[in-house]
């Protein structure tokens, strides 16, 4: 009898210890917090507002369906003020003041470069929209791109200029930041490697420039018949296109990066944007049923059409929510919400993001490749004055090596 009592006491102690360990595995939370470094003030606030609307379209759908495993999702915004120092300050606030679990960085590659060391040091999964190939070369294990990268876009741009439009005398116009420079380099590389063509002139400018007369005059004097443009800010792109027409150079074919077809660019450029070609993340006239439904939802909720600014955040949250579900880091029991310990949660989400495969998004099916890029297709469109606003020329999808 004494032996039986001792055994029962020992079992009780073991069960108590197991219960203690189990309790430590899950932390009670009110909600799962996601950060977003956002352009809220400054002269890029228009694009920031679009990014917020794209994100909240999906966020509201997730929470209306009960959150993730019953846990409500909250997105916390901090203002980057349109500058690299502002972006660093915003991310630090999200990390230390709000203690977010995962975060969205920005769509501006130069800002993402500034944030990358913090993301790596803090080991926080980060979704970003900057497309500069140089960001892939960082090999940051915590960063995941949810747009097509510039190496792919640059090759598609070069092919369209030469094979689609038949040009040989081609000028380059690009922002001097990391995004604009990287995009120019990738397009120039493809022109040289594929067609032995070099730009007849290369013109660059700083973000926020208000007068592009000098650049346009140099392009005119070069004898170019077409221009390819890599612009970081829609606010700049709209002015560039207006001045192109004012200076009588709108007869030159213009093939621009995705920002040249955003709604913000269209609003600023007015009718001077018509006829411009753009390598766009999203096409309004793509007949894919999923994308058409996304257009309907965006119109219904916000009264706007989706574009690069809205779709990268929508796509990012769809991919992130899918990974969080698969990572098994959240649960609800007896009306209470729980999360695994922070470091483990972040690691599990990172690993689940790497395993992303064929997730349907507004930007196409997402699969993580060896560079931790999720999207592998791009649309060539022409901005049009007709009721649809654009003409879909083609969708280019590239081969990639899935993450292993």
Tab-separated table of C-alpha atoms in Angstrom:
chain	number	residue	atom	x	y	z
A	1	UNK	CA	0.000	0.000	0.000
A	2	UNK	CA	2.840	2.351	0.962
A	3	UNK	CA	4.526	1.589	-2.369
A	4	UNK	CA	1.297	2.334	-4.270
A	5	UNK	CA	0.931	5.687	-2.503
A	6	UNK	CA	4.519	6.606	-3.374
A	7	UNK	CA	3.935	5.689	-7.019
A	8	UNK	CA	0.774	7.783	-7.138
A	9	UNK	CA	2.578	10.738	-5.559
A	10	UNK	CA	5.386	10.419	-8.088
A	11	UNK	CA	2.912	10.294	-10.966
A	12	UNK	CA	1.138	13.363	-9.593
A	13	UNK	CA	4.431	15.263	-9.453
A	14	UNK	CA	5.310	14.217	-13.009
A	15	UNK	CA	1.899	15.291	-14.299
A	16	UNK	CA	2.314	18.591	-12.494
A	17	UNK	CA	5.667	19.134	-14.138
A	18	UNK	CA	4.248	18.214	-17.531
A	19	UNK	CA	1.401	20.636	-16.984
A	20	UNK	CA	3.894	23.336	-16.095
A	21	UNK	CA	5.896	22.692	-19.267
A	22	UNK	CA	2.719	22.646	-21.340
A	23	UNK	CA	1.634	25.973	-19.884
A	24	UNK	CA	4.937	27.537	-20.881
A	25	UNK	CA	4.515	26.388	-24.475
A	26	UNK	CA	1.595	28.747	-25.072
A	27	UNK	CA	1.213	32.399	-24.071
A	28	UNK	CA	-2.209	33.990	-23.655
A	29	UNK	CA	-2.779	36.936	-26.036
A	30	UNK	CA	-5.654	39.225	-26.960
A	31	UNK	CA	-4.756	39.392	-30.656
A	32	UNK	CA	-1.959	38.553	-33.089
A	33	UNK	CA	-0.053	41.731	-33.952
A	34	UNK	CA	1.394	42.459	-37.392
A	35	UNK	CA	3.422	45.608	-38.057
A	36	UNK	CA	3.418	47.779	-41.172
A	37	UNK	CA	6.008	50.441	-41.975
A	38	UNK	CA	3.823	52.858	-43.942
A	39	UNK	CA	4.055	56.129	-45.878
A	40	UNK	CA	1.548	58.110	-43.776
A	41	UNK	CA	2.870	61.663	-44.139
A	42	UNK	CA	5.183	63.420	-46.551
A	43	UNK	CA	4.924	63.615	-50.316
A	44	UNK	CA	4.474	59.839	-50.737
A	45	UNK	CA	1.444	59.619	-48.440
A	46	UNK	CA	-0.862	58.932	-51.411
A	47	UNK	CA	0.847	55.620	-52.126
A	48	UNK	CA	0.850	54.757	-48.430
A	49	UNK	CA	-2.904	55.196	-48.255
A	50	UNK	CA	-3.314	52.779	-51.163
A	51	UNK	CA	-1.102	50.209	-49.441
A	52	UNK	CA	-3.214	50.480	-46.288
A	53	UNK	CA	-6.424	49.900	-48.236
A	54	UNK	CA	-5.013	46.836	-49.969
A	55	UNK	CA	-3.920	45.359	-46.667
A	56	UNK	CA	-7.147	46.117	-44.823
A	57	UNK	CA	-9.273	44.570	-47.569
A	58	UNK	CA	-7.736	41.190	-46.751
A	59	UNK	CA	-7.434	41.875	-43.011
A	60	UNK	CA	-11.173	42.511	-42.690
A	61	UNK	CA	-11.934	39.325	-44.631
A	62	UNK	CA	-9.693	37.266	-42.332
A	63	UNK	CA	-11.211	38.667	-39.147
A	64	UNK	CA	-14.767	38.373	-40.490
A	65	UNK	CA	-14.064	34.667	-40.975
A	66	UNK	CA	-12.947	34.297	-37.346
A	67	UNK	CA	-9.306	35.312	-37.549
A	68	UNK	CA	-6.619	32.632	-37.688
A	69	UNK	CA	-7.540	29.606	-35.562
A	70	UNK	CA	-10.018	31.873	-33.799
A	71	UNK	CA	-7.412	34.531	-32.959
A	72	UNK	CA	-8.172	38.063	-34.231
A	73	UNK	CA	-5.474	39.759	-36.298
A	74	UNK	CA	-4.445	43.373	-35.736
A	75	UNK	CA	-2.237	45.471	-38.011
A	76	UNK	CA	-0.325	48.330	-36.380
A	77	UNK	CA	0.998	51.152	-38.556
A	78	UNK	CA	3.986	53.414	-37.973
A	79	UNK	CA	4.856	56.345	-40.230
A	80	UNK	CA	8.102	56.195	-42.234
A	81	UNK	CA	7.561	59.798	-43.407
A	82	UNK	CA	8.844	58.766	-46.840
A	83	UNK	CA	12.491	58.612	-45.724
A	84	UNK	CA	15.026	55.936	-44.793
A	85	UNK	CA	15.577	57.336	-41.264
A	86	UNK	CA	11.808	57.507	-40.868
A	87	UNK	CA	11.477	53.866	-41.925
A	88	UNK	CA	14.104	52.781	-39.392
A	89	UNK	CA	12.328	54.715	-36.641
A	90	UNK	CA	8.971	53.203	-37.644
A	91	UNK	CA	10.290	49.638	-37.538
A	92	UNK	CA	11.917	50.190	-34.151
A	93	UNK	CA	8.610	51.487	-32.768
A	94	UNK	CA	6.799	48.445	-34.111
A	95	UNK	CA	9.366	46.124	-32.550
A	96	UNK	CA	9.848	47.731	-29.160
A	97	UNK	CA	6.737	49.824	-28.465
A	98	UNK	CA	4.152	47.505	-30.001
A	99	UNK	CA	6.029	44.176	-29.871
A	100	UNK	CA	4.678	42.958	-33.206
A	101	UNK	CA	5.264	39.312	-34.097
A	102	UNK	CA	5.822	39.786	-37.834
A	103	UNK	CA	5.997	42.871	-40.012
A	104	UNK	CA	5.538	44.362	-43.433
A	105	UNK	CA	8.438	46.493	-44.644
A	106	UNK	CA	7.878	48.836	-47.607
A	107	UNK	CA	7.642	48.847	-51.394
A	108	UNK	CA	10.639	51.168	-51.766
A	109	UNK	CA	13.802	49.134	-52.237
A	110	UNK	CA	16.090	51.787	-50.771
A	111	UNK	CA	14.040	51.721	-47.554
A	112	UNK	CA	14.055	47.919	-47.447
A	113	UNK	CA	17.853	48.007	-47.691
A	114	UNK	CA	17.891	50.337	-44.682
A	115	UNK	CA	15.600	48.005	-42.709
A	116	UNK	CA	17.299	44.719	-43.642
A	117	UNK	CA	19.964	44.728	-40.873
A	118	UNK	CA	17.327	45.306	-38.185
A	119	UNK	CA	15.125	42.552	-39.605
A	120	UNK	CA	18.038	40.113	-39.545
A	121	UNK	CA	19.254	41.097	-36.073
A	122	UNK	CA	15.767	40.847	-34.569
A	123	UNK	CA	14.961	37.636	-36.478
A	124	UNK	CA	11.465	38.803	-37.398
A	125	UNK	CA	9.692	37.549	-40.541
A	126	UNK	CA	9.247	40.523	-42.877
A	127	UNK	CA	7.123	40.830	-46.009
A	128	UNK	CA	8.333	43.439	-48.494
A	129	UNK	CA	7.428	44.813	-51.913
A	130	UNK	CA	10.705	46.377	-53.031
A	131	UNK	CA	11.721	44.721	-56.286
A	132	UNK	CA	15.455	45.561	-56.539
A	133	UNK	CA	17.455	42.407	-57.244
A	134	UNK	CA	20.114	43.621	-54.805
A	135	UNK	CA	17.692	42.771	-51.992
A	136	UNK	CA	17.769	39.110	-53.026
A	137	UNK	CA	21.553	39.189	-52.951
A	138	UNK	CA	21.445	40.118	-49.247
A	139	UNK	CA	20.335	36.531	-48.561
A	140	UNK	CA	18.471	37.739	-45.487
A	141	UNK	CA	16.766	34.597	-44.107
A	142	UNK	CA	13.890	36.611	-42.606
A	143	UNK	CA	12.818	38.649	-45.656
A	144	UNK	CA	10.213	37.535	-48.221
A	145	UNK	CA	9.402	39.429	-51.416
A	146	UNK	CA	5.789	39.406	-52.661
A	147	UNK	CA	6.316	41.083	-56.044
A	148	UNK	CA	8.167	40.094	-59.185
A	149	UNK	CA	11.876	40.963	-58.869
A	150	UNK	CA	13.651	43.420	-61.169
A	151	UNK	CA	15.848	40.828	-62.855
A	152	UNK	CA	12.732	39.198	-64.250
A	153	UNK	CA	11.069	42.525	-65.044
A	154	UNK	CA	14.216	43.923	-66.691
A	155	UNK	CA	14.441	40.958	-69.043
A	156	UNK	CA	10.740	41.193	-69.918
A	157	UNK	CA	11.124	44.945	-70.526
A	158	UNK	CA	14.096	44.464	-72.866
A	159	UNK	CA	12.296	41.773	-74.853
A	160	UNK	CA	9.202	43.920	-75.268
A	161	UNK	CA	11.192	46.982	-76.400
A	162	UNK	CA	13.043	45.034	-79.085
A	163	UNK	CA	10.788	42.133	-80.071
A	164	UNK	CA	7.429	43.705	-79.284
A	165	UNK	CA	8.012	47.279	-80.448
A	166	UNK	CA	10.994	46.840	-82.781
A	167	UNK	CA	13.311	49.488	-81.272
A	168	UNK	CA	17.099	49.631	-81.481
A	169	UNK	CA	17.791	53.231	-80.381
A	170	UNK	CA	16.701	53.137	-76.778
A	171	UNK	CA	17.244	55.688	-73.988
A	172	UNK	CA	17.152	55.045	-70.240
A	173	UNK	CA	15.596	57.272	-67.560
A	174	UNK	CA	15.757	56.172	-63.938
A	175	UNK	CA	15.638	57.207	-60.312
A	176	UNK	CA	19.148	57.216	-58.839
A	177	UNK	CA	18.119	55.208	-55.759
A	178	UNK	CA	18.750	51.472	-55.383
A	179	UNK	CA	15.458	50.497	-57.024
A	180	UNK	CA	15.810	52.747	-60.059
A	181	UNK	CA	19.490	51.984	-60.530
A	182	UNK	CA	18.982	48.250	-60.125
A	183	UNK	CA	16.094	48.190	-62.589
A	184	UNK	CA	18.084	50.176	-65.136
A	185	UNK	CA	21.047	47.815	-64.753
A	186	UNK	CA	18.902	44.702	-65.225
A	187	UNK	CA	17.213	46.094	-68.359
A	188	UNK	CA	20.529	47.291	-69.799
A	189	UNK	CA	22.070	43.894	-69.053
A	190	UNK	CA	19.279	42.080	-70.890
A	191	UNK	CA	19.476	44.455	-73.886
A	192	UNK	CA	23.202	43.814	-74.186
A	193	UNK	CA	23.145	40.070	-73.600
A	194	UNK	CA	20.129	39.313	-75.779
A	195	UNK	CA	20.423	41.904	-78.572
A	196	UNK	CA	23.860	43.559	-78.255
A	197	UNK	CA	22.093	46.904	-77.751
A	198	UNK	CA	23.331	49.622	-75.393
A	199	UNK	CA	21.248	52.661	-74.368
A	200	UNK	CA	21.965	55.713	-76.540
A	201	UNK	CA	21.822	57.832	-73.370
A	202	UNK	CA	21.306	57.136	-69.671
A	203	UNK	CA	19.556	59.857	-67.663
A	204	UNK	CA	19.025	59.677	-63.912
A	205	UNK	CA	17.411	61.878	-61.284
A	206	UNK	CA	16.915	62.065	-57.518
A	207	UNK	CA	13.582	61.158	-55.923
A	208	UNK	CA	11.419	64.240	-55.528
A	209	UNK	CA	12.824	66.116	-58.537
A	210	UNK	CA	10.275	68.617	-59.886
A	211	UNK	CA	11.807	69.518	-63.276
A	212	UNK	CA	13.018	66.923	-65.798
A	213	UNK	CA	13.712	69.264	-68.708
A	214	UNK	CA	17.452	68.521	-68.747
A	215	UNK	CA	16.865	64.767	-68.888
A	216	UNK	CA	14.264	65.032	-71.650
A	217	UNK	CA	16.447	67.347	-73.743
A	218	UNK	CA	19.332	64.887	-73.510
A	219	UNK	CA	17.016	62.089	-74.629
A	220	UNK	CA	15.785	64.203	-77.554
A	221	UNK	CA	19.354	64.968	-78.655
A	222	UNK	CA	20.384	61.287	-78.439
A	223	UNK	CA	18.180	60.267	-81.359
A	224	UNK	CA	16.325	57.688	-79.276
A	225	UNK	CA	13.077	56.271	-80.635
A	226	UNK	CA	12.005	54.753	-77.296
A	227	UNK	CA	12.628	55.255	-73.590
A	228	UNK	CA	12.538	52.803	-70.726
A	229	UNK	CA	11.906	54.267	-67.282
A	230	UNK	CA	12.431	52.978	-63.764
A	231	UNK	CA	10.641	55.211	-61.272
A	232	UNK	CA	10.457	54.679	-57.535
A	233	UNK	CA	7.705	57.196	-56.825
A	234	UNK	CA	4.426	57.572	-58.668
A	235	UNK	CA	4.505	61.251	-57.733
A	236	UNK	CA	7.695	61.670	-59.823
A	237	UNK	CA	6.438	59.505	-62.684
A	238	UNK	CA	3.369	61.667	-63.186
A	239	UNK	CA	5.510	64.804	-63.570
A	240	UNK	CA	7.908	63.017	-65.942
A	241	UNK	CA	5.048	62.074	-68.255
A	242	UNK	CA	3.499	65.541	-68.149
A	243	UNK	CA	6.801	67.144	-69.122
A	244	UNK	CA	7.347	64.549	-71.851
A	245	UNK	CA	4.247	65.894	-73.588
A	246	UNK	CA	4.956	69.554	-72.777
A	247	UNK	CA	8.355	69.229	-74.482
A	248	UNK	CA	6.877	67.563	-77.562
A	249	UNK	CA	8.433	64.152	-76.963
A	250	UNK	CA	5.300	62.086	-76.491
A	251	UNK	CA	5.872	60.480	-79.912
A	252	UNK	CA	8.629	58.397	-78.288
A	253	UNK	CA	7.456	54.994	-77.081
A	254	UNK	CA	7.741	54.850	-73.295
A	255	UNK	CA	8.011	51.560	-71.386
A	256	UNK	CA	8.007	52.044	-67.616
A	257	UNK	CA	8.229	50.098	-64.407
A	258	UNK	CA	5.090	49.222	-62.453
A	259	UNK	CA	4.767	52.645	-60.832
A	260	UNK	CA	4.071	54.222	-64.237
A	261	UNK	CA	0.627	52.615	-64.321
A	262	UNK	CA	-0.501	53.151	-60.717
A	263	UNK	CA	-3.628	55.170	-60.081
A	264	UNK	CA	-1.520	57.853	-58.391
A	265	UNK	CA	0.574	58.285	-61.552
A	266	UNK	CA	-2.584	58.409	-63.670
A	267	UNK	CA	-4.113	61.048	-61.406
A	268	UNK	CA	-1.034	63.281	-61.631
A	269	UNK	CA	-0.222	62.687	-65.305
A	270	UNK	CA	-3.781	63.019	-66.603
A	271	UNK	CA	-4.100	62.278	-70.318
A	272	UNK	CA	-0.297	62.338	-70.761
A	273	UNK	CA	-0.180	58.780	-69.412
A	274	UNK	CA	-2.236	57.400	-72.309
A	275	UNK	CA	-0.216	55.175	-74.621
A	276	UNK	CA	2.489	54.492	-72.034
A	277	UNK	CA	3.481	50.849	-71.606
A	278	UNK	CA	4.123	49.506	-68.128
A	279	UNK	CA	5.441	46.284	-66.657
A	280	UNK	CA	2.650	46.046	-64.124
A	281	UNK	CA	2.163	43.724	-61.184
A	282	UNK	CA	-1.596	43.738	-61.733
A	283	UNK	CA	-3.715	44.177	-64.848
A	284	UNK	CA	-7.325	45.340	-64.746
A	285	UNK	CA	-8.035	43.653	-68.078
A	286	UNK	CA	-6.564	40.258	-67.218
A	287	UNK	CA	-9.526	37.877	-67.526
A	288	UNK	CA	-8.449	35.529	-64.723
A	289	UNK	CA	-11.580	34.986	-62.537
A	290	UNK	CA	-9.687	35.347	-59.250
A	291	UNK	CA	-8.226	38.687	-60.300
A	292	UNK	CA	-11.579	39.920	-61.553
A	293	UNK	CA	-13.138	39.025	-58.190
A	294	UNK	CA	-10.355	40.953	-56.437
A	295	UNK	CA	-11.217	43.998	-58.571
A	296	UNK	CA	-14.882	43.674	-57.561
A	297	UNK	CA	-14.003	43.433	-53.862
A	298	UNK	CA	-11.665	46.443	-53.952
A	299	UNK	CA	-14.280	48.501	-55.758
A	300	UNK	CA	-16.995	47.461	-53.341
A	301	UNK	CA	-14.982	48.242	-50.195
A	302	UNK	CA	-12.964	51.300	-51.207
A	303	UNK	CA	-14.399	52.513	-54.513
A	304	UNK	CA	-11.010	52.223	-56.231
A	305	UNK	CA	-9.289	49.936	-58.714
A	306	UNK	CA	-6.427	47.751	-57.482
A	307	UNK	CA	-2.892	48.632	-58.597
A	308	UNK	CA	0.694	47.913	-57.571
A	309	UNK	CA	0.319	49.822	-54.303
A	310	UNK	CA	-2.801	47.948	-53.194
A	311	UNK	CA	-2.063	44.495	-54.570
A	312	UNK	CA	1.346	43.903	-53.017
A	313	UNK	CA	-0.046	44.387	-49.509
A	314	UNK	CA	-3.160	42.311	-50.286
A	315	UNK	CA	-0.943	39.580	-51.685
A	316	UNK	CA	1.463	39.791	-48.759
A	317	UNK	CA	-1.231	39.327	-46.131
A	318	UNK	CA	-2.803	36.407	-48.013
A	319	UNK	CA	0.593	34.674	-48.132
A	320	UNK	CA	1.380	35.526	-44.510
A	321	UNK	CA	-1.990	34.342	-43.187
A	322	UNK	CA	-1.597	31.063	-45.057
A	323	UNK	CA	1.849	30.563	-43.491
A	324	UNK	CA	0.633	31.416	-39.978
A	325	UNK	CA	-2.128	28.804	-40.279
A	326	UNK	CA	0.322	26.138	-41.404
A	327	UNK	CA	2.886	27.106	-38.748
A	328	UNK	CA	0.620	25.957	-35.877
A	329	UNK	CA	1.426	28.956	-33.673
A	330	UNK	CA	-2.063	30.122	-32.669
A	331	UNK	CA	-4.987	28.444	-30.924
A	332	UNK	CA	-8.200	29.301	-29.095
A	333	UNK	CA	-9.436	27.297	-26.103
A	334	UNK	CA	-12.402	28.079	-23.848
A	335	UNK	CA	-12.710	31.534	-25.351
A	336	UNK	CA	-9.055	32.419	-24.711
A	337	UNK	CA	-6.405	33.001	-27.378
A	338	UNK	CA	-2.885	31.594	-27.227
A	339	UNK	CA	0.388	31.906	-29.136
A	340	UNK	CA	3.570	29.890	-28.886
A	341	UNK	CA	6.619	31.689	-27.396
A	342	UNK	CA	7.735	34.609	-29.556
A	343	UNK	CA	11.033	33.241	-30.883
A	344	UNK	CA	9.504	29.876	-31.734
A	345	UNK	CA	6.501	31.546	-33.366
A	346	UNK	CA	8.708	33.683	-35.587
A	347	UNK	CA	10.869	30.713	-36.564
A	348	UNK	CA	7.855	28.546	-37.377
A	349	UNK	CA	6.292	31.312	-39.507
A	350	UNK	CA	9.570	31.840	-41.377
A	351	UNK	CA	9.786	28.115	-42.109
A	352	UNK	CA	6.152	28.012	-43.232
A	353	UNK	CA	6.721	30.981	-45.561
A	354	UNK	CA	9.567	29.050	-47.174
A	355	UNK	CA	7.170	26.151	-47.782
A	356	UNK	CA	4.599	28.361	-49.552
A	357	UNK	CA	3.422	26.693	-52.745
A	358	UNK	CA	0.735	27.635	-55.282
A	359	UNK	CA	-1.116	30.056	-52.994
A	360	UNK	CA	-3.609	32.038	-55.080
A	361	UNK	CA	-3.158	35.810	-54.781
A	362	UNK	CA	-4.078	38.941	-56.767
A	363	UNK	CA	-0.566	38.828	-58.270
A	364	UNK	CA	-0.790	35.202	-59.356
A	365	UNK	CA	0.123	31.941	-57.652
A	366	UNK	CA	2.755	32.357	-54.959
A	367	UNK	CA	5.540	29.823	-54.480
A	368	UNK	CA	8.695	30.525	-52.484
A	369	UNK	CA	11.899	30.185	-54.509
A	370	UNK	CA	15.511	29.816	-53.365
A	371	UNK	CA	15.816	33.615	-53.109
A	372	UNK	CA	12.654	33.799	-50.943
A	373	UNK	CA	10.760	35.524	-53.750
A	374	UNK	CA	7.089	34.541	-53.982
A	375	UNK	CA	5.814	35.948	-57.307
A	376	UNK	CA	7.219	34.962	-60.701
A	377	UNK	CA	5.062	36.651	-63.351
A	378	UNK	CA	4.577	40.198	-64.670
A	379	UNK	CA	2.042	41.863	-66.970
A	380	UNK	CA	2.821	44.095	-69.939
A	381	UNK	CA	0.010	46.643	-70.252
A	382	UNK	CA	-0.677	49.861	-72.164
A	383	UNK	CA	-2.504	52.663	-70.360
A	384	UNK	CA	-5.608	53.478	-72.366
A	385	UNK	CA	-8.288	56.233	-72.305
A	386	UNK	CA	-11.046	53.665	-72.801
A	387	UNK	CA	-13.458	52.464	-70.116
A	388	UNK	CA	-11.094	49.724	-68.915
A	389	UNK	CA	-8.202	52.152	-68.438
A	390	UNK	CA	-5.629	49.853	-69.997
A	391	UNK	CA	-4.946	47.150	-72.548
A	392	UNK	CA	-3.409	43.863	-71.442
A	393	UNK	CA	-0.613	42.964	-73.867
A	394	UNK	CA	0.808	39.799	-72.312
A	395	UNK	CA	1.742	38.061	-69.064
A	396	UNK	CA	5.334	36.885	-68.713
A	397	UNK	CA	6.060	33.998	-66.319
A	398	UNK	CA	9.637	32.906	-65.650
A	399	UNK	CA	11.122	29.617	-64.516
A	400	UNK	CA	12.371	29.486	-60.935
A	401	UNK	CA	13.888	27.059	-58.446
A	402	UNK	CA	11.570	26.371	-55.487
A	403	UNK	CA	12.959	26.704	-51.971
A	404	UNK	CA	14.339	23.435	-50.628
